[in-house]
mmCIF file of C-alpha atoms and ligand atoms in Angstrom:
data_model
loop_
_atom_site.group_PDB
_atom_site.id
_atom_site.type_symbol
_atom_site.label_atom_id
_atom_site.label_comp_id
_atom_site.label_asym_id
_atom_site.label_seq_id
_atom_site.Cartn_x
_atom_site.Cartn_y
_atom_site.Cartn_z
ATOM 1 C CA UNK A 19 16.800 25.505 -3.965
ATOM 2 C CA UNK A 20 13.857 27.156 -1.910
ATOM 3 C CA UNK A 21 12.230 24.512 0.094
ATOM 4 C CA UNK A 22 9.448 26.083 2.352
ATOM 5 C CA UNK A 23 8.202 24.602 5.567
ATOM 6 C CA UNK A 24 4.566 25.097 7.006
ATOM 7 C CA UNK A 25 5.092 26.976 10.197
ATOM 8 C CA UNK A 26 2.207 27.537 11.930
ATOM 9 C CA UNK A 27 2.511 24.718 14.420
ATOM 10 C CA UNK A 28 4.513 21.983 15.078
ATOM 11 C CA UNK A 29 8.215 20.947 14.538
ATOM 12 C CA UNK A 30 8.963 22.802 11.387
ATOM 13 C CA UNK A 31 12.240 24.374 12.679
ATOM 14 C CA UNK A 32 13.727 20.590 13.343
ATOM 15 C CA UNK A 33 13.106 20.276 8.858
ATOM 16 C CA UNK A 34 14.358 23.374 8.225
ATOM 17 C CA UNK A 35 17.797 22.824 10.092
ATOM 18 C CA UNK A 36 18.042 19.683 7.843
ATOM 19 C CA UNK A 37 17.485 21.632 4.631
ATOM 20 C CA UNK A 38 19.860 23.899 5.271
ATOM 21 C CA UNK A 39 22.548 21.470 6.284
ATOM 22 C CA UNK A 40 22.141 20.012 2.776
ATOM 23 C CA UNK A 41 22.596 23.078 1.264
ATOM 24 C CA UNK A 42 18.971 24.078 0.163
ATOM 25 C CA UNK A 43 17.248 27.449 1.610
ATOM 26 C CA UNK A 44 14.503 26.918 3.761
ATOM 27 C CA UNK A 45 11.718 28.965 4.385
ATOM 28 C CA UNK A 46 9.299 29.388 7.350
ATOM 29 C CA UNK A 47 5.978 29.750 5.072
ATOM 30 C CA UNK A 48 3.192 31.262 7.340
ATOM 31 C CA UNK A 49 1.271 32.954 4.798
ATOM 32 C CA UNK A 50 -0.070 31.559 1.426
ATOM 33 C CA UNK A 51 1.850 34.119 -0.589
ATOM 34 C CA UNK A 52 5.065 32.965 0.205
ATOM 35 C CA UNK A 53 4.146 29.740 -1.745
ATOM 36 C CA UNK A 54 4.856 31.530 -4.917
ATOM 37 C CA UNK A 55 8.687 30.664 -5.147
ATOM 38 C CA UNK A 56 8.685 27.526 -3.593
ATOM 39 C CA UNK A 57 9.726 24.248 -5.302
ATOM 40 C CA UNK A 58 8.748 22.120 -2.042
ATOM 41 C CA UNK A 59 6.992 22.097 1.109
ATOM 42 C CA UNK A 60 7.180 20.353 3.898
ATOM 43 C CA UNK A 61 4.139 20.096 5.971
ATOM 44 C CA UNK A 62 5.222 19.029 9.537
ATOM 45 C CA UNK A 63 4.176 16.675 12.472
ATOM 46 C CA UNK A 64 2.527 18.313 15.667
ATOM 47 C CA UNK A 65 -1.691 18.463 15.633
ATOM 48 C CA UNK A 66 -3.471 17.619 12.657
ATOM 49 C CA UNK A 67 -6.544 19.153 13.782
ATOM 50 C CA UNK A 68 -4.319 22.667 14.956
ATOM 51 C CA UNK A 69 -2.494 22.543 11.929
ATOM 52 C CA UNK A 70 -6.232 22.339 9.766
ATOM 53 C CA UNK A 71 -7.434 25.277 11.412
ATOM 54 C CA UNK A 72 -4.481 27.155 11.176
ATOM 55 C CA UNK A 73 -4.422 26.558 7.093
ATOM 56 C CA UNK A 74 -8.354 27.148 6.893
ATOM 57 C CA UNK A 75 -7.892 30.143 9.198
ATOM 58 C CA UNK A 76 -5.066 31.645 6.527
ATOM 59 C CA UNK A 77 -6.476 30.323 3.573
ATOM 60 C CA UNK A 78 -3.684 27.818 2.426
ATOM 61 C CA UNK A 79 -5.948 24.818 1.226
ATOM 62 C CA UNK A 80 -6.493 26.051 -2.268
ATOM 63 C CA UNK A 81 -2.985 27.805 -2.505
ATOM 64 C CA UNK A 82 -1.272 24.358 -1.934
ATOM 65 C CA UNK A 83 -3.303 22.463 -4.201
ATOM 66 C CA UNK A 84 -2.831 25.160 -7.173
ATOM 67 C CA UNK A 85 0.924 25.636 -6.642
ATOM 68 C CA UNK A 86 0.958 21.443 -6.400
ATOM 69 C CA UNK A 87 -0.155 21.664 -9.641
ATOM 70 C CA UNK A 88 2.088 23.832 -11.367
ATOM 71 C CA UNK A 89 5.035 21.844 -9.698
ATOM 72 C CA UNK A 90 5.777 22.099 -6.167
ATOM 73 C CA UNK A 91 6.591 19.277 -4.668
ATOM 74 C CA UNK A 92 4.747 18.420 -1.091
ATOM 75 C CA UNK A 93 6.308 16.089 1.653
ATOM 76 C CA UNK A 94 4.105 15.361 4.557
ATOM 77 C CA UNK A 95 5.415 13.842 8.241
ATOM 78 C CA UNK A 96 2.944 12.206 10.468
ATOM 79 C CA UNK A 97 0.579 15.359 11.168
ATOM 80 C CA UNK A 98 1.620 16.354 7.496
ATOM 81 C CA UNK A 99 1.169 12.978 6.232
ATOM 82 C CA UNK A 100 -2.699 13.379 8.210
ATOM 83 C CA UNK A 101 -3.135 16.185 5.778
ATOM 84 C CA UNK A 102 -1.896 15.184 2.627
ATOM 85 C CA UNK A 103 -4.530 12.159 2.067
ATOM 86 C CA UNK A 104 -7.692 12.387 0.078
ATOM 87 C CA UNK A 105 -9.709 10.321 3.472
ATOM 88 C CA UNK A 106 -8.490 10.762 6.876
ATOM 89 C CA UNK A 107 -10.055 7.998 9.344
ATOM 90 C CA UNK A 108 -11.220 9.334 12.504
ATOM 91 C CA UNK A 109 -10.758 13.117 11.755
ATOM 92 C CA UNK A 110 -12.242 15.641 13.647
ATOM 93 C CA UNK A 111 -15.734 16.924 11.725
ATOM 94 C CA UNK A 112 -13.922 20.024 10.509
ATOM 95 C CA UNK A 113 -11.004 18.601 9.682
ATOM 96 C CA UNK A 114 -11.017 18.585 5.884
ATOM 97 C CA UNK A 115 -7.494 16.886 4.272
ATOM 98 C CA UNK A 116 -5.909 18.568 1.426
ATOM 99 C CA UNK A 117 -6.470 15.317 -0.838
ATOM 100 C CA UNK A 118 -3.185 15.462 -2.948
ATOM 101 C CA UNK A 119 -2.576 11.507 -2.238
ATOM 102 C CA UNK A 120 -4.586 8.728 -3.037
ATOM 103 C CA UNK A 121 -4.356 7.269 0.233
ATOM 104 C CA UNK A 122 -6.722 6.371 3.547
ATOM 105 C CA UNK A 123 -4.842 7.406 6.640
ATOM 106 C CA UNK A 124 -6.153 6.842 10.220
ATOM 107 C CA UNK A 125 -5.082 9.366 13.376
ATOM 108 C CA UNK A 126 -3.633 7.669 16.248
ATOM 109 C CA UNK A 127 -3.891 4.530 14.857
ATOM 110 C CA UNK A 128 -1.567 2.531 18.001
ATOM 111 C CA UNK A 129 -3.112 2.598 20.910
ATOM 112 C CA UNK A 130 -2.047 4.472 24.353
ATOM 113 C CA UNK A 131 0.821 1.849 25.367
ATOM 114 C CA UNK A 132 2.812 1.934 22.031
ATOM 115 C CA UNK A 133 1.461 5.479 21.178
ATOM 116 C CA UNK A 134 4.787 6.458 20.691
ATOM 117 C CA UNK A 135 8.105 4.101 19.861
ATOM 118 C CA UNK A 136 11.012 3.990 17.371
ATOM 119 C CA UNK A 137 11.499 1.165 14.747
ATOM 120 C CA UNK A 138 14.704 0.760 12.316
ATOM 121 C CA UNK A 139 12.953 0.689 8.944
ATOM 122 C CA UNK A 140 14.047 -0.716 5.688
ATOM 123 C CA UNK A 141 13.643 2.222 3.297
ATOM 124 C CA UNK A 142 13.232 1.544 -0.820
ATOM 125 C CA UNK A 143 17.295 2.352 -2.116
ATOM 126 C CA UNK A 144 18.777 3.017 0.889
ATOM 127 C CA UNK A 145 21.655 0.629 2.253
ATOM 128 C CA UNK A 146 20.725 0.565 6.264
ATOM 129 C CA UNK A 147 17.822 0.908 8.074
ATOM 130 C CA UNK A 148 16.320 4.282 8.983
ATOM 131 C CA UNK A 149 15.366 4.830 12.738
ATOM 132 C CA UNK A 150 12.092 5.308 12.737
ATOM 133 C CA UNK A 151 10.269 7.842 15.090
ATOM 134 C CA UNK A 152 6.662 7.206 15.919
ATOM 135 C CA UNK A 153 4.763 9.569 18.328
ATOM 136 C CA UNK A 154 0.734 9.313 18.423
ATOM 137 C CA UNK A 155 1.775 8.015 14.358
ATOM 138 C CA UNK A 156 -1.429 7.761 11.945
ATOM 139 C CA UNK A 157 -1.499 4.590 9.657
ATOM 140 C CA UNK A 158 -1.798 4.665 5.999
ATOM 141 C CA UNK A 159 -4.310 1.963 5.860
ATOM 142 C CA UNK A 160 -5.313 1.774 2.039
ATOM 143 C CA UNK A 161 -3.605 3.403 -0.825
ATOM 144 C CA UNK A 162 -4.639 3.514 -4.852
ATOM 145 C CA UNK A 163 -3.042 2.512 -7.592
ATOM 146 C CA UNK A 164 0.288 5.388 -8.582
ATOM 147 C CA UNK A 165 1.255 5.290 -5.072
ATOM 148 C CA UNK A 166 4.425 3.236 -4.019
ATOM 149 C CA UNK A 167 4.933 2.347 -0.795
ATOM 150 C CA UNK A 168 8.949 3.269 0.047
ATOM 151 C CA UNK A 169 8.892 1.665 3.746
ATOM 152 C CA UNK A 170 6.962 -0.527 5.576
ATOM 153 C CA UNK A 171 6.519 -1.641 9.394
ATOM 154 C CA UNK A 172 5.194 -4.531 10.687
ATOM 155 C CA UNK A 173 3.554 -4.984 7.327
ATOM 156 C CA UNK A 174 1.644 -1.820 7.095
ATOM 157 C CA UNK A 175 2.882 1.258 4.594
ATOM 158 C CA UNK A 176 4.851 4.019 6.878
ATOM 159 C CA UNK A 177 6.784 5.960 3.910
ATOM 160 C CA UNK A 178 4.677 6.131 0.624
ATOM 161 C CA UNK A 179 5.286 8.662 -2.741
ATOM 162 C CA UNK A 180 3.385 9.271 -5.746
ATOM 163 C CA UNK A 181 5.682 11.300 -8.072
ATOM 164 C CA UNK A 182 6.286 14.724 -6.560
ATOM 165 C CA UNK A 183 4.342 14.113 -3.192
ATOM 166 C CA UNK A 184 6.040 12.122 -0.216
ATOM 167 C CA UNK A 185 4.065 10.699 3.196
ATOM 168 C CA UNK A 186 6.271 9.336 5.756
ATOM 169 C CA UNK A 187 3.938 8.558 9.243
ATOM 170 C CA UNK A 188 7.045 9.008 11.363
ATOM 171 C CA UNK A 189 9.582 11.758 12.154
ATOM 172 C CA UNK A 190 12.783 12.036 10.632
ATOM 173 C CA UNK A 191 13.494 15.355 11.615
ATOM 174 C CA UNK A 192 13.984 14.345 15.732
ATOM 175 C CA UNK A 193 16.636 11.509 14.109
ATOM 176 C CA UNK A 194 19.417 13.472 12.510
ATOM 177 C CA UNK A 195 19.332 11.384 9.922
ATOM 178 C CA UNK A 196 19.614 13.284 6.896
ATOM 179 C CA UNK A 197 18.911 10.718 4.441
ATOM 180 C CA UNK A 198 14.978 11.136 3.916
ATOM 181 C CA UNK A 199 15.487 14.744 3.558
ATOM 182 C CA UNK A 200 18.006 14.473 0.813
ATOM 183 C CA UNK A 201 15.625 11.383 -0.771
ATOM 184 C CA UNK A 202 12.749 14.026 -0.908
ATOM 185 C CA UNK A 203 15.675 17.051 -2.517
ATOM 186 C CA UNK A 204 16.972 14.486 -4.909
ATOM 187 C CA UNK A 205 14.287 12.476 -6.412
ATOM 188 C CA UNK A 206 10.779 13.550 -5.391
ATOM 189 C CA UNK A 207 11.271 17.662 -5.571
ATOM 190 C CA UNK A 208 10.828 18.028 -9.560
ATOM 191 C CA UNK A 209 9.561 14.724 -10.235
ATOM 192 C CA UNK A 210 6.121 14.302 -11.898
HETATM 193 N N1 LIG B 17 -1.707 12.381 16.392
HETATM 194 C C1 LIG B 17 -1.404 13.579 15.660
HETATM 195 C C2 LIG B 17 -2.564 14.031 14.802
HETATM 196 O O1 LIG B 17 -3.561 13.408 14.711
HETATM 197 C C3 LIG B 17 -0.168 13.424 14.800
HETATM 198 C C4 LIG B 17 1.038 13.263 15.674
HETATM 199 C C5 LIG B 17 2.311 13.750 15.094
HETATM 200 O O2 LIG B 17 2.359 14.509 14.116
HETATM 201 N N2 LIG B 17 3.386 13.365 15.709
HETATM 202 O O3 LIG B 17 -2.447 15.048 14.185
#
């Protein structure tokens, strides 16, 4: 299964180690053309504002949305997750969001102390917690109607879905914990 990975900033080679240790073939997608094949994409964490530019600057917006719709699954983590909302809360001016999710998501939502920490979440299905990795982590603070919420932390949404799309506001690439990456193979690539 070809599972891309936006890499034009950010840590996209942590995902695409995980891929391939669970057998799928990932690809480092830098230009819009090489969404053709795909049937997922992960869009990383790093700089949500970089990681805009970068996609307005090689015209991915409209390529992801299109290829979205005809079945390509999209899996967003923290930065990603930014980008995947239909309303980001304190973007930058420029810094338009891909609106595939019906969700509000704010940027550095903790402040400077706790800007970054872990957390063992409980995660929809799965039998233990999930260490949870949180560096300068946006919030999902509202989300519509179609969108479940697969993991929470103190309260507040930190792993959401709606059918083929997938938002977690942490990092489980930096855990080796394979288990979110083999949720989003399993159940969300192909789902509708
Ligand atoms: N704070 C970053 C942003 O606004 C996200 C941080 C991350 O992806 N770890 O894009």
């Amino acid at each position: 299964m070809r599972i891309g990975v936006l890499a034009l900033q950010g840590a996209f080679r942590e995902h695409m180690l995980d891929l391939e240790a669970l057998g799928a073939s990932a690809v480092a997608v830098r230009l819009p053309s090489q969404l053709d094949d795909l049937r997922g994409l992960i869009i990383p964490g790093g700089e949500s504002t970089a990681i805009a530019k970068l996609m307005r600057t090689y015209g991915f917006y409209d390529p992801i949305r299109l290829r979205h719709l005809d079945g390509m699954a999209v899996w967003g983590t923290c930065a990603g997750a930014i980008l995947m909302a239909d309303r980001i809360a304190d973007a930058r001016p420029d810094q338009e969001p891909l609106g595939l999710m019906r969700m509000l998501v704010r940027r550095n939502a903790f402040g400077r102390q706790v800007d970054s920490f872990e957390a063992s979440l409980g995660f929809d299905g799965f039998e233990s917690p999930f260490p949870g990795v949180f560096i300068r982590a946006p919030q999902i603070e509202r989300i519509a109607e179609g969108v479940t919420v697969l993991a929470r932390h103190a309260g507040q949404p930190v792993a959401a879905r709606q059918g083929d799309l997938l938002a977690t506001t942490f990092h489980p690439e930096l855990t080796g914990d394979p288990r979110i990456h083999r949720y989003f193979l399993d159940h969300v690539v192909g789902a509708r």
